[in-house]
Amino acid sequence: ISGTVTNSYTGQGIPAAAVSFKAVNATFSAVTDSAGAYSVRIVPNAYYDVAFEAADYKPVMSAGSFIRSRDRILNKALEPVARVIIDASVNGTPEPGATLDATASYRIMDGSTLDPAGTGWTQTDGLPADISDPMSASTAVVLGSTSDYAAHLVQVLKAPPITEADLPPDVVLQPINEIEKGLQDRNQVVAINPFGLEKAEHIPLKFTVKTSSGSYSAEVDVLTELPWMVNPGLKTVPVNSPVMLLAKCGDELDEITGEYLCTGQTSFTWSITQRPNGSNATLVDANTRSPWFAPDVVGNYVVQETGGSGANLTVHAGRYHGVIDPVLTLSSVIYGDGRPVGDENCTGCHTDGGAAPDNFTPWRQTGHAEAFTQGINTNGHFGENCFACHAVGFGSAAGGIDSTPNYTNFLNLLTSNQASGDIAYTWEDMLFQMPDTARLSNIQCESCHGPQDYTNAHKDQPGAPRVSLASDVCGSCHGEPERHGRFQQWQLSNHADYDLARSRGDRENCGRCHSGNGFVLWSKFGFDPKEDLTGMVDWNDDTVVPQTCAACHDPHNTGSTSGSDDTDAKVRIMGNSPVLLAGFQATGVGKGATCMTCHNSRASEIAEDGSYIIKTRNDSTWGATVAADLANPDETYTTDRPHHGVQADLLMGQNAYFVKTGNRGKHASGIEDVCVTCHMNKTQPPDILSYNQAGTNHTFAADPKICVECHTGGYPNTAAIQATVNGLLGQLQDALGAAYKKM
């Protein structure tokens, strides 16, 4: 059998192509010559699998061909894997200020002619690098300086995590660039989440070849080795780890570039004015907005900016201690419920009725308390890539889990057990053989509050240095799309509205729902609608946060499982709501009780003594309400409209005129968790921010397509429905306004 193997685009012969005829007991093969020709002798009258293969071409194969006893010619045309094949690479150590070597080669496979003017290197995103000779296949690429990357990281942390184009169809969110929901313009230790750091590191380069048939490209991803670490933005930090600072300077969004411009201050002067004895720590880029330093000795560092921002930050540097008692926990595994047990040095104070809140009892029942334990006992792929979030202090050089004496022994144990498939008792073995390493396993107090050993930020200064209600704390782990992207989902939601928090959140009673600070404070009073928070507000524009993770979830009592149908994730109020400001209680609404605590009409009134009068507004209360208005004609009328956000009233059938009240809607009677079911559980989050669209949707935007699960008749035309309803509401508003004025 003989023939020629050719390029399907050009018809030219392909040299060094492999031709094979494989039967049950024998294989006959040949290689084409420089013109693509081949010849091979085979045993006839047998079935053969025939294959034609060549580098850079798609193989052609046929199975079970019966070849008879005669010579024949068998030609074959192979299609190139691409019209133009490009090989591109970048070599060198990618660190700030480095010069890298970018090299590309290409092979035009379709016979087209090269257009040199359209061929060369470009950068598609990230901090601009200097490409020395973009038109050359081999060129030098010079990366930006450390200060350039610091400024770029700040911009990345400020910017929305995705664009409008990345949103799923029919999911309507507040315009992404309308409100600044990322890193705020404040004097602060900068919180860095994994997604933001990876994006700032990323320098995507592209080599393009343009020919008469089109343009073809190959991309190379350069990940710059930056000196900063993921952190929750606390002022209590691990020693020997970099701390980035930020000065407040009046950010304004540039609508053209999409970057936030510092408009109120152009020069900065930072200095460390106080440090522990023996410290030689120095500020890097001290004359920029975002300098950084690595505290080298345990203790307190006072850092000031004297150029105008007035930044005066005290950073507490310490080492990790760990709160798991390995001996008591081993006893729990063998004889008890198997869950971690806290160090008695901690639980001596943190106990029911003790000097500090008992946060250990609920914590040990959470998924956080077994995030490492379950990984090593059940997941054959669980390893060091997971430890930064599933253990304490990994990679921090401050006494974290990977600094313990038995850490290497633990890695050997884990590797051995995973190789054998016998991993069920890895945690028990670790507690027995490597107790120092086990002490720093799982997600503990120090994961969210910073290291506590050898600092005075714990006992002497409880609170501010070690506690933050900002979602950035959770984002240091739950901010790593695709698998862990709930922080970025939250950033897209209206709950992340810092502008609203600043405008309303510091008002004593508005702040209960318009700030996370107020909501958490209100929780200490059982969300009593009559509780007046006047005089208790200790936050301001620079410290207020919107409704963050810690507002809805008690971080010490989160539940053990989330992201699946078996979720038992907890929120602060479940089952029955407190008596709402709208004057009624929502019962049997599951996790929706937390939502309803704020999302109601807030129809109550403030009495002359400042207390709240809890009441409903319906036909039976109309007369008393009107009488009160007429008796106080100089006061603002209370009968004309409810406060916006009346979702709970509508679901529960309350606070409506001209209808019978108290009849729950089917959404509140037939759906277990009401709001949460449709807005979070059944609606998938944006796939770019979730692994296989798993997990709970924390954009809170319900997808209309889920309506057909209960409402038969096909996918609803939501735009038409909304337009009709808005038109009717407009007519109703005009009619009610006219009638009310007449009355």
XYZ file of C-alpha atoms in Angstrom:
743
model
C 0.000 0.000 0.000
C 1.386 3.396 -0.919
C 0.257 6.956 -1.075
C 0.882 10.530 -0.021
C -0.023 12.307 3.231
C -0.789 15.969 2.610
C -1.767 19.193 4.378
C -5.513 19.670 3.866
C -5.083 23.444 3.505
C -2.131 23.565 1.088
C -2.079 20.132 -0.558
C 1.641 19.877 0.176
C 3.131 16.603 1.374
C 3.795 16.164 5.086
C 7.235 14.701 5.861
C 7.804 12.372 8.827
C 4.125 11.445 9.100
C 3.489 8.026 10.689
C 1.301 5.526 8.839
C 0.281 2.295 10.575
C -1.864 -0.761 9.861
C -2.606 -2.679 13.052
C -4.145 -6.146 12.998
C -4.818 -8.513 15.884
C -1.373 -10.104 15.833
C 0.782 -7.704 13.842
C 1.432 -4.056 13.077
C 2.902 -2.722 9.806
C 4.098 0.871 9.625
C 5.918 3.434 7.538
C 7.100 7.038 7.726
C 6.608 9.517 4.906
C 9.562 10.991 3.054
C 10.279 14.683 2.461
C 7.508 14.822 -0.151
C 4.957 13.106 2.099
C 5.081 9.770 0.238
C 5.038 6.354 1.915
C 4.946 2.672 0.989
C 4.293 -0.319 3.252
C 3.826 -4.059 2.718
C 1.158 -5.836 4.793
C -0.412 -9.291 5.034
C -3.649 -9.145 3.035
C -7.141 -10.506 3.644
C -7.300 -9.239 7.212
C -8.945 -6.481 9.244
C -6.778 -3.479 10.153
C -7.033 -0.324 12.239
C -5.450 2.311 10.005
C -3.892 5.517 11.403
C -2.252 8.580 9.850
C -0.488 10.837 12.363
C 1.875 13.784 12.205
C 3.052 16.458 14.604
C 0.899 19.618 14.453
C -1.913 17.768 12.622
C -5.142 16.149 13.761
C -4.805 12.350 13.403
C -7.078 10.395 11.083
C -7.973 6.860 12.099
C -10.329 4.166 10.853
C -11.120 0.893 12.586
C -11.775 -2.544 11.163
C -10.909 -1.968 7.518
C -10.737 -5.241 5.540
C -7.802 -5.147 3.106
C -7.838 -7.657 0.269
C -5.016 -9.269 -1.665
C -4.147 -6.523 -4.118
C -1.913 -3.471 -4.244
C -3.655 -0.157 -3.675
C -3.016 3.565 -3.312
C -4.250 5.221 -0.121
C -3.768 8.993 0.081
C -4.801 11.003 3.119
C -5.117 14.730 3.849
C -4.551 15.797 7.462
C -5.930 18.983 8.956
C -3.478 21.098 10.969
C -4.397 21.565 14.628
C -4.490 25.297 13.882
C -4.066 27.522 10.850
C -1.120 29.124 12.623
C 0.656 27.299 15.441
C 2.289 29.567 18.011
C 4.645 28.664 20.838
C 5.160 31.453 23.367
C 6.940 31.557 26.719
C 8.258 34.036 29.279
C 11.342 33.160 31.313
C 12.867 34.746 34.398
C 11.886 35.374 38.011
C 8.660 37.403 37.963
C 9.127 39.898 40.781
C 8.631 43.683 40.893
C 11.227 45.478 38.760
C 12.424 42.268 37.082
C 13.342 41.956 33.411
C 11.840 38.856 31.793
C 12.614 37.251 28.438
C 9.570 36.779 26.195
C 10.123 34.375 23.293
C 7.738 33.222 20.563
C 7.909 31.095 17.431
C 5.209 30.286 14.910
C 4.422 28.018 11.979
C 1.947 29.103 9.316
C 0.070 25.914 8.403
C -2.611 27.144 6.019
C -0.369 28.627 3.341
C -1.348 32.226 4.105
C 1.182 35.067 4.021
C 2.525 36.889 7.056
C 1.548 40.490 7.851
C 4.499 41.751 9.944
C 2.644 44.914 10.968
C 0.082 42.896 12.911
C 2.512 40.455 14.499
C 4.014 40.921 17.967
C 3.594 41.059 21.751
C 0.837 42.893 23.644
C -0.397 43.003 27.250
C -4.106 42.413 27.748
C -4.671 43.317 31.410
C -2.995 44.002 34.735
C -0.355 46.499 35.765
C 1.276 47.770 32.541
C 4.701 46.249 31.876
C 7.308 47.699 29.533
C 7.653 45.503 26.418
C 10.966 46.621 24.909
C 10.353 45.583 21.285
C 6.725 44.505 20.837
C 7.178 43.660 17.128
C 9.978 41.201 17.791
C 9.392 37.517 18.519
C 12.018 37.741 21.266
C 11.962 40.754 23.547
C 12.522 41.928 27.109
C 9.573 42.629 29.419
C 10.235 44.897 32.403
C 7.743 44.593 35.291
C 6.611 47.559 37.395
C 8.153 48.550 40.704
C 6.938 47.484 44.116
C 5.208 50.840 44.620
C 3.510 50.449 41.226
C 2.180 47.051 42.257
C 1.041 48.400 45.633
C -0.990 51.138 43.943
C -2.355 48.612 41.459
C -3.370 46.216 44.249
C -5.286 49.040 45.928
C -7.140 49.713 42.665
C -7.957 46.018 42.253
C -9.326 45.808 45.804
C -11.454 48.901 45.210
C -12.874 47.784 41.874
C -15.900 45.501 41.374
C -14.841 41.841 41.195
C -16.554 41.229 37.843
C -18.098 43.276 35.037
C -21.732 43.640 34.010
C -21.031 41.258 31.106
C -20.117 38.485 33.567
C -23.539 38.456 35.210
C -25.949 35.595 34.462
C -28.860 36.455 32.149
C -31.914 37.992 33.830
C -30.115 38.565 37.129
C -30.591 42.253 37.811
C -28.226 43.901 40.256
C -27.509 47.453 41.198
C -25.177 48.852 38.486
C -21.795 47.415 39.367
C -19.868 50.685 39.264
C -22.576 52.797 40.869
C -21.449 52.390 44.462
C -17.973 51.822 45.886
C -18.267 48.445 47.576
C -14.639 47.403 47.660
C -11.693 48.754 49.653
C -12.861 51.974 51.295
C -11.136 55.362 51.397
C -10.007 55.121 55.023
C -6.839 55.181 57.099
C -6.344 51.470 57.596
C -4.421 48.251 57.470
C -5.319 46.962 54.014
C -7.300 43.721 53.944
C -6.154 41.537 51.048
C -8.326 38.701 49.759
C -6.998 35.845 47.574
C -8.939 36.939 44.486
C -7.613 40.503 44.690
C -4.013 39.397 45.267
C -4.100 36.918 42.388
C -5.568 39.553 40.085
C -2.899 42.091 41.065
C -0.157 39.498 40.461
C -1.485 38.589 37.037
C 0.272 39.992 33.947
C -1.302 38.348 30.869
C 0.848 38.681 27.734
C -0.207 37.727 24.223
C 1.787 37.026 21.074
C -0.255 37.552 17.916
C 0.532 36.463 14.367
C -1.424 38.159 11.608
C -1.610 36.544 8.164
C -3.745 36.933 5.093
C -6.226 34.452 6.622
C -6.666 36.198 9.976
C -5.077 36.875 13.376
C -3.950 34.113 15.720
C -2.718 34.399 19.303
C -1.108 32.521 22.168
C -1.307 33.817 25.746
C 1.248 33.539 28.535
C 0.259 34.232 32.141
C 2.918 35.846 34.302
C 2.202 35.714 38.058
C 4.362 38.278 39.805
C 5.800 37.251 43.167
C 4.479 40.085 45.340
C 5.678 40.632 48.930
C 2.208 40.883 50.503
C 0.008 38.204 52.007
C -3.699 37.529 52.207
C -4.970 39.000 55.490
C -8.264 40.074 57.124
C -7.317 43.751 57.608
C -6.954 43.585 61.388
C -4.524 45.739 63.343
C -3.336 42.611 65.126
C -0.908 40.913 62.742
C 1.627 38.064 62.728
C 5.220 39.111 63.327
C 7.572 38.965 60.302
C 4.644 39.247 57.904
C 4.118 42.258 55.592
C 1.508 44.853 56.544
C 0.218 47.247 53.872
C -1.226 50.580 55.024
C -3.530 53.041 53.272
C -4.084 56.761 53.752
C -7.466 58.398 53.318
C -7.351 60.916 50.495
C -10.784 61.568 48.947
C -11.209 58.926 46.265
C -13.291 59.720 43.183
C -14.152 57.331 40.377
C -12.741 58.164 36.964
C -15.615 57.218 34.656
C -13.260 56.783 31.687
C -10.573 54.582 33.214
C -12.714 52.981 35.928
C -10.012 53.738 38.505
C -10.442 55.573 41.790
C -8.398 58.763 41.815
C -6.902 60.236 44.965
C -8.101 63.837 44.696
C -7.611 65.281 48.168
C -3.917 64.618 48.728
C -0.958 64.147 46.422
C 2.018 63.742 48.774
C 2.449 61.422 51.740
C 4.949 61.162 54.561
C 4.796 58.040 56.702
C 6.980 57.136 59.662
C 7.115 54.593 62.480
C 6.992 56.762 65.583
C 6.981 53.968 68.164
C 8.311 50.425 68.045
C 9.308 47.587 70.412
C 12.856 47.420 71.711
C 15.189 45.728 69.258
C 13.014 46.350 66.206
C 14.683 47.391 62.958
C 11.509 47.404 60.899
C 11.407 50.045 58.172
C 8.659 51.387 55.971
C 8.930 50.614 52.272
C 7.666 53.334 49.898
C 7.091 55.674 52.849
C 6.257 58.570 50.511
C 3.370 56.810 48.772
C -0.264 56.383 49.724
C 0.167 52.680 50.468
C 3.500 51.903 52.157
C 4.191 48.624 53.895
C 6.452 47.116 56.522
C 7.117 43.807 58.221
C 7.125 44.032 62.048
C 10.241 42.123 63.089
C 9.761 42.011 66.859
C 6.679 41.162 68.882
C 4.981 44.266 70.243
C 3.256 47.505 69.240
C 4.122 49.728 66.272
C 2.666 53.222 65.915
C 2.686 54.402 62.301
C 1.747 57.964 61.337
C 1.159 59.835 58.092
C 1.864 63.556 58.437
C 1.213 64.711 54.878
C -2.451 65.449 55.461
C -4.469 62.271 55.936
C -3.911 62.238 59.690
C -3.436 58.485 59.698
C -2.313 57.257 63.104
C -2.367 53.476 63.252
C -1.226 51.166 66.027
C -0.283 47.725 64.741
C 0.036 44.880 67.260
C 2.457 42.136 66.170
C 2.358 38.743 67.849
C 2.748 35.002 67.413
C 0.164 32.282 67.067
C -0.752 30.175 70.061
C -3.625 27.888 69.054
C -6.678 27.186 71.184
C -7.147 23.456 70.595
C -6.027 21.302 73.506
C -4.624 18.162 71.823
C -4.946 15.934 74.902
C -8.567 16.867 75.647
C -9.402 16.695 71.952
C -7.907 13.202 71.648
C -10.102 12.162 74.555
C -13.071 13.695 72.718
C -12.238 11.708 69.579
C -11.935 8.412 71.465
C -14.598 8.785 74.138
C -16.709 11.855 73.329
C -18.376 13.571 70.387
C -15.121 13.766 68.432
C -15.051 17.532 68.173
C -12.143 19.794 69.179
C -11.873 20.958 72.799
C -10.525 24.381 73.735
C -7.454 25.094 75.821
C -8.516 25.539 79.468
C -6.307 28.642 79.641
C -8.808 30.193 77.219
C -12.040 28.618 78.415
C -11.210 29.641 81.969
C -12.297 33.175 81.027
C -14.434 32.430 77.966
C -17.097 30.503 79.794
C -20.752 30.886 80.658
C -20.899 33.576 83.309
C -17.162 34.148 83.092
C -15.115 37.250 82.478
C -15.482 36.894 78.699
C -18.218 35.536 76.404
C -18.423 31.776 75.993
C -17.694 31.549 72.293
C -16.024 28.132 72.496
C -19.181 26.122 73.175
C -20.964 27.142 69.955
C -17.724 27.296 67.939
C -16.803 23.644 68.492
C -20.105 22.621 66.838
C -19.368 24.584 63.661
C -17.809 23.563 60.382
C -14.945 25.954 61.154
C -13.927 23.793 64.100
C -13.488 20.754 61.819
C -12.414 22.383 58.544
C -8.976 20.745 58.764
C -10.065 17.635 60.645
C -12.615 16.587 58.030
C -10.211 17.399 55.215
C -7.464 15.047 56.343
C -9.912 12.305 57.372
C -12.141 12.245 54.286
C -10.420 13.955 51.336
C -7.607 12.135 49.571
C -6.499 15.351 47.826
C -6.434 17.629 50.877
C -2.982 19.199 51.187
C -0.867 22.306 51.691
C -2.831 24.299 49.111
C -5.730 24.121 51.569
C -3.873 24.880 54.792
C -3.813 28.687 54.504
C -7.535 28.753 55.249
C -8.087 25.443 57.018
C -5.408 25.900 59.688
C -3.821 28.674 61.755
C -0.952 30.853 60.559
C 0.172 28.799 57.572
C 3.009 30.579 55.758
C 3.162 33.484 58.195
C 6.573 32.829 59.832
C 4.932 33.659 63.158
C 4.583 30.272 64.776
C 1.838 28.998 62.483
C 1.048 25.357 61.796
C 3.931 24.957 59.337
C 6.405 26.267 61.928
C 5.717 23.540 64.492
C 8.483 20.988 65.190
C 6.402 18.032 64.008
C 4.979 19.614 60.865
C 7.200 17.621 58.493
C 6.285 14.424 60.332
C 2.631 15.293 59.888
C 3.074 15.852 56.134
C 4.741 12.443 55.888
C 1.846 10.864 57.794
C -0.731 12.568 55.578
C 1.070 11.599 52.362
C 1.474 8.002 53.502
C -2.174 7.643 54.523
C -3.432 9.192 51.316
C -1.207 6.923 49.233
C -2.582 3.844 51.012
C -6.159 5.142 51.004
C -6.350 4.680 54.777
C -7.145 8.242 55.896
C -10.058 7.766 58.305
C -7.863 7.978 61.418
C -5.391 10.639 60.278
C -6.724 13.221 62.748
C -6.544 10.788 65.657
C -2.980 9.819 64.691
C -2.042 13.485 64.400
C -3.391 14.299 67.869
C -1.429 11.395 69.356
C 1.849 11.761 67.446
C 2.024 15.480 66.522
C 0.082 17.376 69.219
C 1.953 20.641 68.580
C 0.779 20.641 64.948
C -2.752 19.517 65.841
C -3.017 22.485 68.230
C -3.035 24.855 65.229
C -5.443 22.872 63.048
C -8.886 23.998 61.895
C -10.298 27.525 61.725
C -9.829 28.966 65.200
C -10.083 32.258 67.088
C -6.755 33.498 65.736
C -7.860 32.873 62.156
C -10.309 35.763 62.483
C -8.852 37.760 65.396
C -5.126 37.599 64.654
C -2.310 36.101 66.733
C -2.654 36.568 70.453
C 0.597 35.332 71.970
C 2.873 37.987 73.453
C 0.693 40.970 72.579
C -1.230 43.298 74.833
C -4.055 43.506 72.319
C -5.942 40.643 73.949
C -6.338 41.303 77.663
C -5.282 44.937 77.923
C -7.028 46.210 74.814
C -9.910 43.901 73.980
C -12.077 44.789 71.032
C -10.887 47.185 68.377
C -7.459 45.800 67.432
C -8.675 42.212 67.182
C -12.322 42.565 66.155
C -13.741 43.712 62.837
C -17.270 43.391 61.503
C -16.063 43.994 57.948
C -16.700 41.255 55.404
C -12.990 41.456 54.562
C -12.327 39.202 57.563
C -14.382 36.420 55.997
C -13.129 37.386 52.526
C -9.577 36.386 53.463
C -10.812 32.798 52.933
C -14.288 33.088 51.404
C -12.835 35.384 48.737
C -11.068 32.940 46.465
C -13.214 32.262 43.398
C -14.158 29.982 41.917
C -14.468 27.561 44.825
C -14.760 30.145 47.585
C -16.269 33.338 46.153
C -19.022 34.403 48.529
C -17.176 37.559 49.512
C -17.166 38.747 45.901
C -20.822 37.748 45.521
C -21.633 39.844 48.588
C -19.741 42.787 47.055
C -22.235 42.770 44.172
C -25.225 42.969 46.511
C -26.987 45.966 47.998
C -25.975 44.671 51.422
C -22.467 45.942 50.594
C -23.663 49.551 50.199
C -21.096 51.576 52.148
C -22.627 54.853 50.930
C -25.935 54.021 52.593
C -24.127 52.872 55.738
C -22.318 56.214 55.958
C -25.445 58.293 55.332
C -27.810 56.394 57.659
C -25.722 53.963 59.674
C -24.612 56.374 62.402
C -28.155 57.423 63.265
C -28.963 55.642 66.501
C -32.074 53.831 65.349
C -31.717 53.917 61.565
C -28.321 52.301 62.101
C -29.963 49.128 63.355
C -30.664 48.126 59.768
C -28.457 50.481 57.778
C -25.186 49.371 59.352
C -23.699 46.090 60.418
C -22.444 47.816 63.561
C -25.983 48.754 64.558
C -27.484 45.375 63.693
C -24.949 43.490 65.821
C -25.433 45.942 68.686
C -29.206 45.531 68.383
C -28.762 41.739 68.551
C -27.441 42.119 72.098
C -30.932 43.373 73.049
C -32.743 40.525 71.304
C -33.761 42.835 68.431
C -36.342 44.419 70.712
C -38.092 47.033 68.528
C -38.591 49.271 71.579
C -34.887 49.284 72.423
C -33.461 52.755 71.868
C -29.791 52.757 70.833
C -29.370 56.475 71.458
C -25.979 57.149 73.012
C -24.630 53.713 72.130
C -23.252 54.534 68.678
C -19.460 54.372 68.860
C -18.817 54.193 65.120
C -18.511 56.914 62.489
C -18.039 57.388 58.740
C -14.570 55.879 58.944
C -15.550 52.764 60.893
C -19.148 52.022 59.874
C -19.797 48.918 57.772
C -22.926 47.910 55.834
C -24.730 44.610 56.352
C -21.710 42.328 56.312
C -21.260 38.594 56.867
C -21.042 39.086 60.643
C -24.324 41.012 60.652
C -26.405 38.068 59.437
C -24.169 35.276 60.775
C -22.805 34.992 64.292
C -19.195 34.060 63.419
C -18.981 31.805 66.474
C -22.151 29.877 65.594
C -22.201 29.363 61.841
C -23.477 25.815 61.513
C -21.490 22.832 60.312
C -22.449 22.375 56.650
C -23.125 24.811 53.825
C -23.231 24.839 50.058
C -25.392 21.731 49.616
C -28.935 20.483 50.132
C -27.820 19.261 53.556
C -26.891 22.760 54.706
C -27.441 23.663 58.319
C -25.856 27.113 57.994
C -27.189 29.420 60.676
C -28.186 33.062 60.749
C -28.779 35.220 63.809
C -32.577 34.845 63.820
C -34.312 31.632 62.714
C -37.842 30.328 62.831
C -39.737 33.247 64.323
C -38.789 36.877 64.016
C -38.941 39.213 66.992
C -41.853 41.630 67.035
C -40.973 43.760 64.050
C -40.881 47.518 63.818
C -43.871 47.040 61.522
C -45.894 45.952 64.555
C -46.253 42.198 64.017
C -44.258 38.991 64.402
C -43.383 36.704 61.493
C -43.612 33.093 62.653
C -42.408 29.900 61.013
C -40.318 31.643 58.358
C -37.032 29.796 58.936
C -33.896 31.701 58.031
C -36.057 34.388 56.449
C -36.647 35.710 59.980
C -33.282 37.476 59.813
C -34.202 39.135 56.514
C -37.620 40.217 57.794
C -36.129 41.890 60.859
C -35.090 44.754 58.576
C -37.135 44.213 55.429
C -40.456 45.438 56.790
C -42.441 48.671 56.691
C -41.181 49.942 60.054
C -44.577 51.534 60.557
C -44.135 52.278 64.253
C -43.851 55.744 65.709
C -41.490 57.509 68.054
C -43.181 58.864 71.184
C -42.307 62.200 72.804
C -39.986 60.415 75.257
C -38.066 58.868 72.366
C -39.467 55.360 72.811
C -41.056 53.367 70.024
C -44.804 52.830 69.767
C -45.248 49.440 68.097
C -48.372 49.352 65.959
C -49.787 48.051 62.730
C -51.495 50.063 60.011
C -54.708 48.656 58.660
C -58.400 49.468 58.618
C -58.810 48.754 62.349
C -56.053 51.184 63.350
C -56.791 53.897 60.786
C -59.033 55.989 62.995
C -56.569 56.202 65.884
C -53.745 57.048 63.497
C -55.698 59.856 61.841
C -56.773 61.203 65.218
C -53.152 61.326 66.322
C -52.192 63.178 63.162
C -55.003 65.705 63.504
C -54.079 66.291 67.137
C -50.536 67.186 66.102
C -50.928 69.099 62.829
C -47.396 70.495 62.974
C -45.814 67.035 63.107
C -44.993 64.840 60.116
C -47.974 62.711 59.194
C -47.492 58.993 59.845
C -50.380 57.636 57.783
C -49.431 58.507 54.242
C -46.911 55.758 53.443
C -44.786 53.022 55.005
C -41.011 53.070 55.143
C -39.675 51.404 52.012
C -38.742 47.737 52.110
C -42.109 46.125 52.897
C -41.287 42.568 51.878
C -42.174 41.038 55.256
C -45.527 42.867 55.339
C -46.463 41.552 51.889
C -45.406 37.991 52.630
C -47.206 37.916 55.971
C -50.299 39.818 54.811
C -49.917 42.717 57.234
C -50.194 46.512 57.167
C -52.570 46.951 54.250
C -55.724 49.011 53.881
C -59.007 47.857 52.284
C -58.118 44.175 52.543
C -58.313 41.562 55.268
C -54.948 41.405 57.014
C -53.192 38.462 58.634
C -53.514 36.016 55.733
C -50.044 34.831 54.823
C -49.094 34.599 51.193
C -48.181 31.179 49.841
C -44.524 32.187 49.673
C -44.572 32.524 53.468
C -46.635 29.430 54.158
C -45.331 26.899 51.653
C -41.603 27.677 51.525
C -39.509 26.662 54.501
C -36.922 29.435 54.591
C -38.990 32.005 52.682
C -36.613 34.725 51.409
C -33.508 32.550 51.610
C -34.937 29.696 49.536
C -35.476 31.711 46.349
C -32.877 34.450 46.703
C -30.011 32.253 47.886
C -30.541 28.486 47.787
C -32.328 27.945 44.467
C -30.732 30.812 42.551
C -27.266 29.919 41.362
C -24.504 32.463 41.930
C -22.541 33.819 38.941
C -20.474 30.918 37.640
C -17.348 33.071 37.459
C -17.587 33.452 41.247
C -18.557 29.892 42.170
C -17.223 26.395 41.605
C -19.660 24.593 39.284
C -22.210 27.162 40.492
C -22.244 25.432 43.863
C -22.779 27.139 47.186
C -25.285 29.704 48.326
C -25.949 32.773 46.203
C -24.772 35.788 48.201
C -25.645 38.350 45.522
C -29.218 37.861 46.856
C -30.607 38.475 43.353
C -33.273 35.846 42.630
C -33.287 34.305 39.167
C -36.820 34.489 37.657
C -36.289 31.094 36.005
C -36.727 29.347 39.353
C -40.367 30.526 39.454
C -41.362 27.732 37.057
C -40.497 25.167 39.735
C -43.813 26.064 41.355
C -45.605 28.276 38.834
C -46.419 26.163 35.792
C -46.888 27.692 32.381
C -43.330 28.371 31.334
C -40.632 30.911 32.000
C -42.142 34.276 33.026
C -41.658 37.408 30.933
C -40.330 39.348 33.879
C -39.723 42.567 31.977
C -43.338 42.739 30.777
C -44.706 41.816 34.210
C -42.574 44.466 35.914
C -43.575 47.124 33.379
C -47.266 46.362 33.931
C -46.944 46.374 37.713
C -44.966 49.625 37.703
C -47.656 51.240 35.571
C -50.421 50.133 37.926
C -48.429 51.256 40.960
C -48.040 54.682 39.395
C -51.803 54.972 38.930
C -52.392 53.776 42.479
C -49.904 56.284 43.861
C -51.641 59.159 42.089
C -55.079 58.033 43.271
C -53.974 57.529 46.877
C -52.221 60.879 46.916
C -55.295 62.707 45.654
C -57.611 60.908 48.074
C -55.330 61.517 51.021
C -55.079 65.244 50.305
C -58.855 65.429 50.049
C -59.246 63.713 53.418
